[in-house]
Amino acid sequence: MTLLLAIILLPLVGAVAVAGLRANDRLATAAAFGFSLVTLALVAPLWLSYDPDGARLQQTSSIDWIPPFDIHISFGIDGIALLMIAVIGVLVPMIIGLLGFTDKLPEGRSAGGYLSLILVQQSLTIAVFAATDVFLFYVLFEVMLIPMYFLIGGYGGKGRQYAAVKFFLYSFLGGLIMLAAAIGAYVHAADELGTGTFDWETLAQVVPNAPLTTQIWLFLGFFLAFAVKAPLVPFHTWLPDAAGEAPIGVAVLLVGVLDKVGTFGFLRYSIPLFPDASKELAPLVLGLAVAGVLYGSILAAGQQDMKRFIAYVSIAHFGFIALGIFAFTAQAQVGAVTYMLNHSLATGMLIIVIGMVIARGGSTTISAYGGMAKLTPVLAGMFLLAGLSTLSLPGTNSFISEFLVLLGSFETRPVFTTLATIGMVLAAVYVLWLYQRVMQGPVRGDALLGASGGPGAVEAPETGAKKSVRDVSLKELGVLAPLVVLIIGLGFYPKPALDVVTPVVDQTVSIVSTASDSEGSNE
Amino acid sequence: MIASSWLLVAFPALGALILLAGGRRTDAWGHLLGCATVLASFAYGVALFFASDGKPTDTTLYSWMPVADLQVDLGLRIDALSLVFVLLITGVGSLIHIYAIGYMSDDTDRRRFFGYFNLFVTAMLILVLGDNFVSLYLGWEGVGLASYLLIGWYQWKPSAATAAKKAFIMNRVGDVGLALAIFLMWKHIGSVSYTEVFAGIGDVDSGVILAIGLLLLLGACGKSGQFPLQAWLPDAMEGPTPVSALIHAATMVTAGVYLIARANPIYNATPNAQLAVVIIGAFTLLLGAIIGCAYDDIKKVLAYSTVSQIGYMMLAVGLGPIGYALGIMHLLTHGFFKAGLFLGAGSVMHGMNDEVDMRKFGGLWRTMPITFVTFGIGYLALIGFPFSAGYFSKDAIIAAAFAQEETWRAWVFGGAAVLGAGLTAFYMTRLMLMTFFGKRRWTELKSEDGRDFHPHESPPVMTIPMMILAIGSAGAGAFFVFNGQLAEWLAPSLGALQEAEHGVVPHSAVPFIVVGISALGVLLAWLIFGRREIAVERQPVGAVVRAARSDLYGNALNEAVFARPGTWLSRALVYVDNKGVDGFVNGLAALLGGSSGRLRRLQTGFVRSYALSMLVGSFLLVGLLLMVRFA
């Protein structure tokens, strides 16, 4: 058994164990936390054993699944998948740690049920990134919706049912179209080789030889699934609902990791399998990407609800990622891949901090807060740090990726890139404006002053604020500290992450540059 | 020695880290640590200054962002230009840190203040020491962050929070310019390091060089409060006065001038970009001076004075080899006297219960003699009183402006610079008269806790830095008299200072013209504000003063062009996204599916609606595709 298989299976074993502990919430939480830590610990040797300059797929394993169609259960990782698996490993212990602080379970539900869903989700998400059989990838792509559906629908806010169904259907239908395209690829392989296959490495040899028209249709099939997942404008409307209704920990998992399957798909499937089509349709994707940057940013600025705010910020960031991927330079694409990592950390921290704010005030509405920095200075500082990383301030992790995306994209696509730089200014607007409304000015707002007289409305004498509005506790600080270290650490020393992905990206970019030049790719 | 130059940055960085991460445990001694780290950097800077010959020495600390053929290092360049800045930042910085011990003594968060102050010094040192444009960018946005944090120091005041946000956002606009300039360098020259970029300019199309020059200028305008990005700087006075002195007068706001001087090989290759720099400088120096004449808020007057003086520096560095060293020279003398003036203003406010309205001052020379004398020396230096620091540095710029080859340029820009000198003398004399002379117009001061409050001189921890800066303002001039020693020192970085040969006005006549015009300004101010009583209440004013008090409508313009349409657009799009994109899909599904009520109840309705939305998305995609392909 490879190390990779162990990392996929361990959370699944954990999920079963934790589900068995539904009677005891404390024990269930401790067990889930333990399993997630061991998984994280296993990522370290996985990282160390990965050779960036070696074969594209490493830690490979394969067993037969449906022999008539040459379908295998096969796994393997490249540098991009490794980065994603590492970030899941880091985030899941935090998500478990958040239970009880920012996430309260609904009446009558056990921690065991919630946490085993989280662990199943972790296992499936790792497996999606590790799958090297296109059919297996499709199956996992759809199956991984199921735990998320229950996490949103079962543990979310008021509109959770609507949000969960919407999330599921958008992704599911996108996936179905991808299945059709995957079968198309199979058929093409059958035409060329005599026997069809879903093996990624074989398909990556064969499918690029398909005529441009075929490639374009297959590309669009995959693209639709990934554009919904990522999400790109105009396929984005499920995300604000899903992220807005999901519990904080689930939102971290959804926005931080699950959505990355979309951009990962561009890199692993769209470009290597359909290089000519990728080149041909790049202007279209870039247009959607830049539209996403601007549209997401402007909408983020206009949001009244903190959790929906995060969704729109992410839409803007996915625009940057797509821009970097389809600009086809090494710098831009390395930037995009590290953006996937850095967005998980920065937005993950922002969601968690916002969750802490909401846990204190009880409202997700921005205007219910004001002047909170005076009551909770450390929380305000953390809020600001997460915000600064979100707006890609140099010295934070996100700067590296955004800068590389723009620098690299400008080389081939100056017009699109220049438009996207407007997003840099807009990011400052939406982050600092949110910070001002929630944290600065005089202490105000129903959520802090408890005018509604809800639970915890006992006033602290000196400020008139609710008793529940206290600064961050040591345990909360324990969740935030690793993120702070990673955000600043990767801001000043991103080399380990860059080195892992550069060879893979070089290879992906060269696939496109050597692809037959059907038409000039000028803007 | 030079190999360890990272220590310059490491001291204040460590200070910031300890003070910000240490929390309340460091309250007792935090301010002392904050001062010590900057003093340590200063001491190291002095040692480096004597060890260095001014020639560029690049030290790579480590490889920061290596991707394929892109190499971005975190590296430091020690040369004449960066060392001069190091001494200014850490020298004046140390004095202002010490002053802040006294000024911030009543603030319960003084330790955090020093943490931010150390953070600023760290970022500013990275800005001037970086050996490539990306390291510079790190410092460039880093000082923007420190500035944001410190302008918003009194964050519970909505005005302070708004001013901080405004500063950051307007700076970001400039930063985009800087970023795009870097992208152009990478695309056309294939490097971001100073050495390789400057060496590669010769091979690049002149249009690209022009674009780089103009984009760098946009960055400089944002950071240095130059037109059209000047509106944030006066608002930045919401921060505590030591912040105004260090960041918004002596160091950070001059970073734009540094950028253009540093990029001198680029500007030497593109005369049109140089002309743009000169135009911006000349226009802004007049704009700042005119608005400075109208305000009654002592800090706002000084802020617009800063805008105006940086205009002089921009004008100088835009002149090319005859001006680079002059711009830096004025930057240094300005660093001394303007920091001194701000500390003086802070001392006045400290003694006057944080009052900033000059109409409520008057006759303060009696109660605050040390402040009066030190402020007075700064005043003389700023208006260019003969043989003061400002006299040498400003006159040199004006002479160079008159010495351009094209006659119209010489008259226009030289004339603007002379006019600016007259206006400077006017508004500063007005400020002196209203603050220190005349009858006392303050009565019955009450402090917040209700005690009686009497204007008083500040404690020695504040006045001693003021005295040292005053000596610098008076004495720094002497430093330049010795036949342009500074220019000679800067030659390895900026090229030799070329003597302006001809001019529309004889070189020797310039000082007389400038002193004459300045004297006129002083006289006029005295006639208006010295002879007569100054009313404490606001008086009805004419259209010009009203325009000046509205910042010549700069804010109104920003509001009308960016802020309001932006808000509308945002609101409209939120509506469209909630009702439109989603609602359109739902509505269409309802239309096709019959009853919309059934649709809401049944999940099958959802299915249809989302399937349809996917379909609509797909149609949109295919439509776009067709457009792209047949375009």
mmCIF file of C-alpha atoms in Angstrom, chain B residues 170 217-218 220-222 224-232 276-277 279-285 287-288 307 311 314 551-554 557-558:
data_model
loop_
_atom_site.group_PDB
_atom_site.id
_atom_site.type_symbol
_atom_site.label_atom_id
_atom_site.label_comp_id
_atom_site.label_asym_id
_atom_site.label_seq_id
_atom_site.Cartn_x
_atom_site.Cartn_y
_atom_site.Cartn_z
ATOM 1 C CA MET B 170 -5.516 55.927 -3.310
ATOM 2 C CA LEU B 217 5.274 58.223 -12.134
ATOM 3 C CA LEU B 218 1.738 57.073 -11.326
ATOM 4 C CA ALA B 220 5.195 58.035 -7.304
ATOM 5 C CA CYS B 221 2.120 60.275 -7.407
ATOM 6 C CA GLY B 222 0.190 57.906 -5.167
ATOM 7 C CA SER B 224 3.989 61.202 -2.625
ATOM 8 C CA GLY B 225 0.604 62.877 -2.661
ATOM 9 C CA GLN B 226 1.083 64.420 -6.102
ATOM 10 C CA PHE B 227 -1.700 65.413 -8.470
ATOM 11 C CA PRO B 228 -4.036 63.647 -9.265
ATOM 12 C CA LEU B 229 -3.605 61.383 -6.221
ATOM 13 C CA GLN B 230 -2.963 64.118 -3.647
ATOM 14 C CA ALA B 231 -6.269 64.113 -1.780
ATOM 15 C CA TRP B 232 -5.349 61.459 0.789
ATOM 16 C CA ALA B 276 5.417 64.585 -17.404
ATOM 17 C CA VAL B 277 7.269 64.463 -14.079
ATOM 18 C CA ILE B 279 4.562 69.105 -15.192
ATOM 19 C CA ILE B 280 3.139 67.102 -12.286
ATOM 20 C CA GLY B 281 5.720 68.608 -9.936
ATOM 21 C CA ALA B 282 5.161 72.203 -11.009
ATOM 22 C CA PHE B 283 1.389 71.863 -10.982
ATOM 23 C CA THR B 284 1.311 70.197 -7.593
ATOM 24 C CA LEU B 285 3.683 72.676 -5.974
ATOM 25 C CA LEU B 287 -1.819 73.476 -5.990
ATOM 26 C CA GLY B 288 -0.463 72.648 -2.536
ATOM 27 C CA VAL B 307 2.376 68.392 -0.966
ATOM 28 C CA GLY B 311 6.172 69.137 -5.909
ATOM 29 C CA MET B 314 9.443 66.086 -8.329
ATOM 30 C CA ASP B 551 -9.080 71.448 -1.674
ATOM 31 C CA LEU B 552 -9.690 72.966 -5.122
ATOM 32 C CA TYR B 553 -12.503 70.429 -5.447
ATOM 33 C CA GLY B 554 -10.147 67.443 -5.657
ATOM 34 C CA LEU B 557 -14.034 65.217 -8.220
ATOM 35 C CA ASN B 558 -13.044 61.869 -6.747
#
